[in-house]
PDB file of N, CA and C in Angstrom:
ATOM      1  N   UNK A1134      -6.745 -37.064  -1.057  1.00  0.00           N
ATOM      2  CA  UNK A1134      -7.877 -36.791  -0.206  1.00  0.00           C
ATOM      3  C   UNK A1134      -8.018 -35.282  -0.012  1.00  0.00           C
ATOM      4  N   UNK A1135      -9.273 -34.582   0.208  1.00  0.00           N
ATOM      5  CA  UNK A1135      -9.601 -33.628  -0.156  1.00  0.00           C
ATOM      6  C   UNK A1135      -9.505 -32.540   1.663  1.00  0.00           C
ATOM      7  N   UNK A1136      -9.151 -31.848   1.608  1.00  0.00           N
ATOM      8  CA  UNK A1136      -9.297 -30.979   2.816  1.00  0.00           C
ATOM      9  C   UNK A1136     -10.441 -30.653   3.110  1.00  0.00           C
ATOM     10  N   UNK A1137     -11.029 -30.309   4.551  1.00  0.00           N
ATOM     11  CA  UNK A1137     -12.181 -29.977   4.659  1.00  0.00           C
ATOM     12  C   UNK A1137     -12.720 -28.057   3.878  1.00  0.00           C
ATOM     13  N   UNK A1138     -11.296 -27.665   4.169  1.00  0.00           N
ATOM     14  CA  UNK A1138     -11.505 -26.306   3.082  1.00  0.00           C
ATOM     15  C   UNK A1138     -11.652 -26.432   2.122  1.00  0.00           C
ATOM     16  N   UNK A1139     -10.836 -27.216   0.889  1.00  0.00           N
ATOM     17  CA  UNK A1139     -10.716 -27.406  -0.276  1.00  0.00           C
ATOM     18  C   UNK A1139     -12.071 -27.746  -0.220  1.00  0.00           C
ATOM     19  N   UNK A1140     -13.272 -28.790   0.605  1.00  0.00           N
ATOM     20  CA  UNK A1140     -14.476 -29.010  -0.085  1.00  0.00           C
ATOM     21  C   UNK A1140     -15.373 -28.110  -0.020  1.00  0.00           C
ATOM     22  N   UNK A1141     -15.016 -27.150   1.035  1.00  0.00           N
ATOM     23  CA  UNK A1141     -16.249 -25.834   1.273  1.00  0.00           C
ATOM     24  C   UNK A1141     -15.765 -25.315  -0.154  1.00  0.00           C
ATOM     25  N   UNK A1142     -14.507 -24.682  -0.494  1.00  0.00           N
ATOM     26  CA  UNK A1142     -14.667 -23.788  -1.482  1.00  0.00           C
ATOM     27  C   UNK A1142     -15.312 -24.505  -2.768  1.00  0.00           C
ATOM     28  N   UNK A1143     -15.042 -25.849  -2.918  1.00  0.00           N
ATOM     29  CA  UNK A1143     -15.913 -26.806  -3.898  1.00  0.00           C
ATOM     30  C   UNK A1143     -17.410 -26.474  -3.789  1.00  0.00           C
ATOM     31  N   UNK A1144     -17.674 -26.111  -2.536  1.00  0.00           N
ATOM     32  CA  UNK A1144     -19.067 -25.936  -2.577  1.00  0.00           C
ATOM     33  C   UNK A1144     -19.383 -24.211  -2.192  1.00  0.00           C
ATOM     34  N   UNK A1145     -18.627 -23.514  -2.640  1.00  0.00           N
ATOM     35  CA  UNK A1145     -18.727 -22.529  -2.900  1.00  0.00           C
ATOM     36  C   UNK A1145     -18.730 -21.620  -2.069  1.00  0.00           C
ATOM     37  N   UNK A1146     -17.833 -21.934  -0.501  1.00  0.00           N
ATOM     38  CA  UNK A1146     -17.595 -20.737   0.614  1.00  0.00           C
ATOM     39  C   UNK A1146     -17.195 -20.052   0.298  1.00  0.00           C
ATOM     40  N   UNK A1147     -17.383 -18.871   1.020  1.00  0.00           N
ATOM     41  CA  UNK A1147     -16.351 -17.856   0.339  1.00  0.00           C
ATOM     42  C   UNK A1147     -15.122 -17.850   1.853  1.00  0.00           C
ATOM     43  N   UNK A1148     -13.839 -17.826   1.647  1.00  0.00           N
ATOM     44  CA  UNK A1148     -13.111 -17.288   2.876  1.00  0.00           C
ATOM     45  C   UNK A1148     -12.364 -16.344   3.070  1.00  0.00           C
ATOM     46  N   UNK A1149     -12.082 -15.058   3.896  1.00  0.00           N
ATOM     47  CA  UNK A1149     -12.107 -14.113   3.926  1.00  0.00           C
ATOM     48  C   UNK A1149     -11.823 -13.815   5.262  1.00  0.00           C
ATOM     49  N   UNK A1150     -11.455 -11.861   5.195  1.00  0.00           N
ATOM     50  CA  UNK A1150     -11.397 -11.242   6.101  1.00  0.00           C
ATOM     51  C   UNK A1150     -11.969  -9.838   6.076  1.00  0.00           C
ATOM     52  N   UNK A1151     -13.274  -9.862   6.776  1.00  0.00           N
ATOM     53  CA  UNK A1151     -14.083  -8.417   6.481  1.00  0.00           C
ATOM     54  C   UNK A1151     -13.350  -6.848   6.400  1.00  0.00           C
ATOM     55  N   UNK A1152     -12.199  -7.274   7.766  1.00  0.00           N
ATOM     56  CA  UNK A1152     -11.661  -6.137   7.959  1.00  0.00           C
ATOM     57  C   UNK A1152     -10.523  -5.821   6.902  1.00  0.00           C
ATOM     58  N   UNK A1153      -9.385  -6.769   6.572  1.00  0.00           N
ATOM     59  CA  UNK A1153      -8.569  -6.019   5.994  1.00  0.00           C
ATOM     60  C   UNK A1153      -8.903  -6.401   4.445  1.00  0.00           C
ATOM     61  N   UNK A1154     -10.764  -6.605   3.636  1.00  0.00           N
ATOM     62  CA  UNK A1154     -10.903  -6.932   2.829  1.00  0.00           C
ATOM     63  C   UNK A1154     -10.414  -7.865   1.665  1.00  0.00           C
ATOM     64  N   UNK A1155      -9.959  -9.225   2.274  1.00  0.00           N
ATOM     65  CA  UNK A1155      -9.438 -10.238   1.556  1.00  0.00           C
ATOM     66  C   UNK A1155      -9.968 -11.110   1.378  1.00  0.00           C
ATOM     67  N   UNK A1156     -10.346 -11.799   0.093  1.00  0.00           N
ATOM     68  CA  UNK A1156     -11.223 -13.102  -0.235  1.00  0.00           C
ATOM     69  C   UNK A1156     -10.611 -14.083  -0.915  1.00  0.00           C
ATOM     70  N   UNK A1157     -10.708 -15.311  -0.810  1.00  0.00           N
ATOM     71  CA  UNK A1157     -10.374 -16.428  -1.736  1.00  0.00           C
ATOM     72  C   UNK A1157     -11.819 -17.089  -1.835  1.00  0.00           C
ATOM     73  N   UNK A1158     -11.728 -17.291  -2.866  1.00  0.00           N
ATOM     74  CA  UNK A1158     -13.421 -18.267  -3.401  1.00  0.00           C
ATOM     75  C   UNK A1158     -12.776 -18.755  -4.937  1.00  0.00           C
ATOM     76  N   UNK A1159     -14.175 -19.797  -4.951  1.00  0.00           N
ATOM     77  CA  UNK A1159     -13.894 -20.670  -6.469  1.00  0.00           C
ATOM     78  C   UNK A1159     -15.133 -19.902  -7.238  1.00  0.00           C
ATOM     79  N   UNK A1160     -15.070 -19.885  -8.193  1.00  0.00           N
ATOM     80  CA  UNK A1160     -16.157 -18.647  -8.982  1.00  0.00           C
ATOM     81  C   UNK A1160     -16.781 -19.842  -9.404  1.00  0.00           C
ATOM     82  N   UNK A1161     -18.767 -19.820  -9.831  1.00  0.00           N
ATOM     83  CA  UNK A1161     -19.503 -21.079  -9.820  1.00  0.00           C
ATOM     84  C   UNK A1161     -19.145 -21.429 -11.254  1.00  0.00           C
ATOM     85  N   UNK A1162     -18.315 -20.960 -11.872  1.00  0.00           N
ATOM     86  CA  UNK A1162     -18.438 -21.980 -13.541  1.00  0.00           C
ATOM     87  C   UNK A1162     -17.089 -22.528 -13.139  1.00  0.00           C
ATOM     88  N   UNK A1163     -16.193 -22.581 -11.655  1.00  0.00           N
ATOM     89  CA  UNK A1163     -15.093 -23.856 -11.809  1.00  0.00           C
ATOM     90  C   UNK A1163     -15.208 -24.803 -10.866  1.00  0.00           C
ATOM     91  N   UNK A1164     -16.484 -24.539 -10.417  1.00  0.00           N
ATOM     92  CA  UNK A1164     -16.844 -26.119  -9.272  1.00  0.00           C
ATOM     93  C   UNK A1164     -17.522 -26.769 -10.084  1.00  0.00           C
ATOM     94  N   UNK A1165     -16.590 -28.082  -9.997  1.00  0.00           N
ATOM     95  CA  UNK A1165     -17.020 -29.525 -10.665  1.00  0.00           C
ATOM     96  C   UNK A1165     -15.850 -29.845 -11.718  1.00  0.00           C
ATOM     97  N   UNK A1166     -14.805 -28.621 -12.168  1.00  0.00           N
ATOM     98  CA  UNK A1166     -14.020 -28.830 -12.872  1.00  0.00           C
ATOM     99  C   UNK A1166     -12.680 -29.328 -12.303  1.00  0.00           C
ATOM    100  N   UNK A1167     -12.180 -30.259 -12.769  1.00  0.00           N
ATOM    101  CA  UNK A1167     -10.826 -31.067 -12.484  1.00  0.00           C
ATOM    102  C   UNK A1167      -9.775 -29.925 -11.600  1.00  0.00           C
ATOM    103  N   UNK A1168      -9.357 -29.605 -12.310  1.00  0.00           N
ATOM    104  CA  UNK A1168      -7.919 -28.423 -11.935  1.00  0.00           C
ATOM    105  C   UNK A1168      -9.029 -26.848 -11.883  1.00  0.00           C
ATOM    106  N   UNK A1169      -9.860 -26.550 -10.613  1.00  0.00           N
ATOM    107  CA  UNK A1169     -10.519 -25.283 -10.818  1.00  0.00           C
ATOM    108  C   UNK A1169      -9.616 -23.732 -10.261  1.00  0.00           C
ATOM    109  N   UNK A1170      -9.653 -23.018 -10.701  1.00  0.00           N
ATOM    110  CA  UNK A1170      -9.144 -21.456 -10.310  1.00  0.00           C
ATOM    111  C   UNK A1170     -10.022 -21.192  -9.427  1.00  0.00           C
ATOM    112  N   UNK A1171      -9.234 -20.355  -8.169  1.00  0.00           N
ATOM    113  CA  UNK A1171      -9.547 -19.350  -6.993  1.00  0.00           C
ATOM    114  C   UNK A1171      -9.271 -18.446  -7.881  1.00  0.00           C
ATOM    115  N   UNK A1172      -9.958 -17.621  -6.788  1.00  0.00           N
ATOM    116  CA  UNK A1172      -9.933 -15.711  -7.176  1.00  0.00           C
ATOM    117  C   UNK A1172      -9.492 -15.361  -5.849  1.00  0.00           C
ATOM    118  N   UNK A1173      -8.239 -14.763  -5.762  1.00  0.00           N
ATOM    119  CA  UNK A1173      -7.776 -14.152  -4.814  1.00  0.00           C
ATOM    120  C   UNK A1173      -8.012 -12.388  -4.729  1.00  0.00           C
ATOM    121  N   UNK A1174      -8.703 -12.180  -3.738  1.00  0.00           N
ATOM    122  CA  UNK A1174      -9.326 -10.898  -4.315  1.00  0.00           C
ATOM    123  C   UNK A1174      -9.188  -9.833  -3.043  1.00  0.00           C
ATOM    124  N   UNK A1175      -8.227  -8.864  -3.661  1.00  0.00           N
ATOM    125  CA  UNK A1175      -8.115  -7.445  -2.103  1.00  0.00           C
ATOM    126  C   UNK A1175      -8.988  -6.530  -2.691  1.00  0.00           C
ATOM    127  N   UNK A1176      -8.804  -5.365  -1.936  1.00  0.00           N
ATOM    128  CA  UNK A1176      -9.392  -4.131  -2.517  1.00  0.00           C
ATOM    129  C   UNK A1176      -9.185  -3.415  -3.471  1.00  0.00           C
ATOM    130  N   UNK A1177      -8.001  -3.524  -4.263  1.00  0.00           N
ATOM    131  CA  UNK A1177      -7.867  -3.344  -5.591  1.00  0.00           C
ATOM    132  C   UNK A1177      -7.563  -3.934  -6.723  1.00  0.00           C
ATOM    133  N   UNK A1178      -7.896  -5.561  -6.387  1.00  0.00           N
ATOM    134  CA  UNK A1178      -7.047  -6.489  -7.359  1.00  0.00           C
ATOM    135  C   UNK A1178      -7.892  -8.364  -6.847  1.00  0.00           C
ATOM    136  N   UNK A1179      -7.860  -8.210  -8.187  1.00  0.00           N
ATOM    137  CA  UNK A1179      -8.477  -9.694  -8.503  1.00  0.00           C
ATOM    138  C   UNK A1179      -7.600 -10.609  -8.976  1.00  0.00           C
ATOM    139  N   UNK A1180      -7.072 -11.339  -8.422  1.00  0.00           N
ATOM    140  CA  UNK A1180      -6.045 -12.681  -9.340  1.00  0.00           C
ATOM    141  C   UNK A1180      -6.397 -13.858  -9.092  1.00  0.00           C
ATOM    142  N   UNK A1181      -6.158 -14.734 -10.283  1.00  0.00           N
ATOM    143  CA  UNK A1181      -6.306 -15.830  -9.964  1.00  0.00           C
ATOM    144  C   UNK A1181      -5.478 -16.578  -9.809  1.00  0.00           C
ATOM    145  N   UNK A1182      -5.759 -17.723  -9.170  1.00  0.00           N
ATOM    146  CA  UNK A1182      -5.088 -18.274  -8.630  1.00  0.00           C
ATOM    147  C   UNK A1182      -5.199 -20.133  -8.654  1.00  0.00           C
ATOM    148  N   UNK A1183      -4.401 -21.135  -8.368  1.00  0.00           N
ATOM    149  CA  UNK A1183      -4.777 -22.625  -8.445  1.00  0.00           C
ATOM    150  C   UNK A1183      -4.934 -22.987  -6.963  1.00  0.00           C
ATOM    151  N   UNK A1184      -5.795 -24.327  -6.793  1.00  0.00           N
ATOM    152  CA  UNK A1184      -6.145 -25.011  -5.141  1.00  0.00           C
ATOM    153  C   UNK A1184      -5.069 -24.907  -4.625  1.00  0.00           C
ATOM    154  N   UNK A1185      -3.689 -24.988  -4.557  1.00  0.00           N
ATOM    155  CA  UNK A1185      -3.055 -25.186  -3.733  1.00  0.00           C
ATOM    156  C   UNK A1185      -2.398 -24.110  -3.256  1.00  0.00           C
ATOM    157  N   UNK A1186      -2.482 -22.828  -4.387  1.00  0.00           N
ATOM    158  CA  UNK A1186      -2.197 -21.149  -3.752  1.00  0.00           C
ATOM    159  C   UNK A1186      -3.365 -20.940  -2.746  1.00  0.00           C
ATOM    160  N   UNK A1187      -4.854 -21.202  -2.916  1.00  0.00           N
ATOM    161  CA  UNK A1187      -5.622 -20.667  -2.399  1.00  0.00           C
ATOM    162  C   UNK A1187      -5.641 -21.264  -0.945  1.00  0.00           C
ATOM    163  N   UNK A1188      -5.096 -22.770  -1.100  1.00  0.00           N
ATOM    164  CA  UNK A1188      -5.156 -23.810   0.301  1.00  0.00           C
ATOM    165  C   UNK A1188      -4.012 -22.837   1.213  1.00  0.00           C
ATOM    166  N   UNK A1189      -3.188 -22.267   0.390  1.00  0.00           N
ATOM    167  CA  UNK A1189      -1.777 -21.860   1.731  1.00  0.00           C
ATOM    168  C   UNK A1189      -2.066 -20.080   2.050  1.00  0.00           C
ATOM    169  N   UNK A1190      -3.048 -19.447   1.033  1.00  0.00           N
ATOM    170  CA  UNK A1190      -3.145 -18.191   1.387  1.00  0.00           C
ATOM    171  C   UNK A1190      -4.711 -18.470   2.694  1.00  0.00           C
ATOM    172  N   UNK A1191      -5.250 -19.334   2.804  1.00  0.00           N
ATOM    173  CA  UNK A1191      -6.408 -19.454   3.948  1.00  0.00           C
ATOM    174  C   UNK A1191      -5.991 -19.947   4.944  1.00  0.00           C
ATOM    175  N   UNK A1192      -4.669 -20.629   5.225  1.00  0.00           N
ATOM    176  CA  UNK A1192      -4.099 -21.407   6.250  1.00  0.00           C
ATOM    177  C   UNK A1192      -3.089 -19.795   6.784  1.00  0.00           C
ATOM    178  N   UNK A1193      -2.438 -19.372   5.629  1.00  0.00           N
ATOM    179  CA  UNK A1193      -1.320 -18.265   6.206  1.00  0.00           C
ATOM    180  C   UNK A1193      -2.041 -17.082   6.705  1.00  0.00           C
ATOM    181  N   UNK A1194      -2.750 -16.797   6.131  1.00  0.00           N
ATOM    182  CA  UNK A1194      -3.946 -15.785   7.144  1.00  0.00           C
ATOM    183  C   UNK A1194      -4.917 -16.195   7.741  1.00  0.00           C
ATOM    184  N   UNK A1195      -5.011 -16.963   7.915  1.00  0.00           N
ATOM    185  CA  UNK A1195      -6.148 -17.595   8.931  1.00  0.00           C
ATOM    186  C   UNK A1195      -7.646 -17.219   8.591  1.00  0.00           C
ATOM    187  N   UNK A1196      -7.811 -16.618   7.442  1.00  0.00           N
ATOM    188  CA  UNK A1196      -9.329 -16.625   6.841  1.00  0.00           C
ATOM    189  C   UNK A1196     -10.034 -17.634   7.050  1.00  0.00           C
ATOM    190  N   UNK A1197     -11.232 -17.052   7.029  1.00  0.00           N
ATOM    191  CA  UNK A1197     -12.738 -17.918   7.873  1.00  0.00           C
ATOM    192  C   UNK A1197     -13.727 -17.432   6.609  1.00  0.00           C
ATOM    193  N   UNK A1198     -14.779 -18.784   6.875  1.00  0.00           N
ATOM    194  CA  UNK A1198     -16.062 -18.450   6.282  1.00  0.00           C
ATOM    195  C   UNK A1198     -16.635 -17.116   6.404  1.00  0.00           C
ATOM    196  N   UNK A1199     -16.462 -16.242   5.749  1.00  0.00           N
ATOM    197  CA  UNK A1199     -17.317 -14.409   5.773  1.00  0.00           C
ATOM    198  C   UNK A1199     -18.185 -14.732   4.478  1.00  0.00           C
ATOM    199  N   UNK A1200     -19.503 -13.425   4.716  1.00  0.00           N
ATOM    200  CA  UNK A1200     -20.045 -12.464   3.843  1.00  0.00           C
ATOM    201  C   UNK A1200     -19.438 -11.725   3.140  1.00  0.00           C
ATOM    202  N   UNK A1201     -19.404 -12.233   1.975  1.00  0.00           N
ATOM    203  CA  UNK A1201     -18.614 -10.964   0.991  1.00  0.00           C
ATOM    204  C   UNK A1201     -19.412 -10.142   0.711  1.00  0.00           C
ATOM    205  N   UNK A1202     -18.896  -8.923   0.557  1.00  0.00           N
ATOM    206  CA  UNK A1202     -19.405  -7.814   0.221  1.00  0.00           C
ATOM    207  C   UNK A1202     -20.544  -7.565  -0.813  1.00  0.00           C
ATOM    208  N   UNK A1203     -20.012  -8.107  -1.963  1.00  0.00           N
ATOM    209  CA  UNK A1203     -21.173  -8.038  -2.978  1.00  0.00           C
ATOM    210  C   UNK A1203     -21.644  -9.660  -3.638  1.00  0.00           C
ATOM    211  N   UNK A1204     -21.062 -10.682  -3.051  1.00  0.00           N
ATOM    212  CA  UNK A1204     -21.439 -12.012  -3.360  1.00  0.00           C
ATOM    213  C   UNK A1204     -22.057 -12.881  -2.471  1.00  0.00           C
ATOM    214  N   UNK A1205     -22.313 -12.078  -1.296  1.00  0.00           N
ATOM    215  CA  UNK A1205     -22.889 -12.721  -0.042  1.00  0.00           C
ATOM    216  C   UNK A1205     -22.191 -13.959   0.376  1.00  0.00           C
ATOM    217  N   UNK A1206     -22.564 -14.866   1.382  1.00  0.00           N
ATOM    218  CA  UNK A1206     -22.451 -16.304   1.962  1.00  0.00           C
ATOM    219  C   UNK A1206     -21.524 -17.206   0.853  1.00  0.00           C
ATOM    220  N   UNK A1207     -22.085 -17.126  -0.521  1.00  0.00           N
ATOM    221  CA  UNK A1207     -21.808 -17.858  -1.079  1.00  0.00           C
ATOM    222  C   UNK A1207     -21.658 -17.692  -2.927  1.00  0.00           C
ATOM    223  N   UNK A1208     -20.491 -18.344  -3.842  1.00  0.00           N
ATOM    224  CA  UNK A1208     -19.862 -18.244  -4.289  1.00  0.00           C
ATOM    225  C   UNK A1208     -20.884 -18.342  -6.178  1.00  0.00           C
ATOM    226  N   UNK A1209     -21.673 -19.432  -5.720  1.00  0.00           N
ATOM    227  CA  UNK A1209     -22.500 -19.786  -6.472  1.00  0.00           C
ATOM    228  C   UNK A1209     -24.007 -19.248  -6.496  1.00  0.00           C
TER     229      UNK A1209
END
């Protein structure tokens, strides 16, 4: 059964922290795919990442639905 996070980022939230510039999102060509990659993303570094890194890095920092910087609201 699916988390209520795991389905926002399915549907393409982005979650984040404005201030110390940290994002996890699913990029739109891996929603709908079986096993999809996060992008774990600071200010100098993009990695990717699988659902269940991205499920424990939004729970361990407590990231929330934000505006990203250059992708707005949303992912897709």
């Amino acid at each position: 059964m699916r988390t209520l996070i795991e389905a926002e980022l399915c549907d393409g939230v982005i979650y984040g922290d404005n201030v110390n510039c940290e994002y996890v999102y699913m990029p739109a060509s891996e929603i709908g795919v079986s096993n999809p990659i996060c992008i774990f993303e600071t200010t100098d570094k993009k990695e990717d990442i699988n659902m269940t890194e991205a499920l424990k890095i939004i729970t361990r920092r407590s990231l929330k639905p934000v505006r990203h910087p250059k992708l707005g609201l949303s992912s897709c």
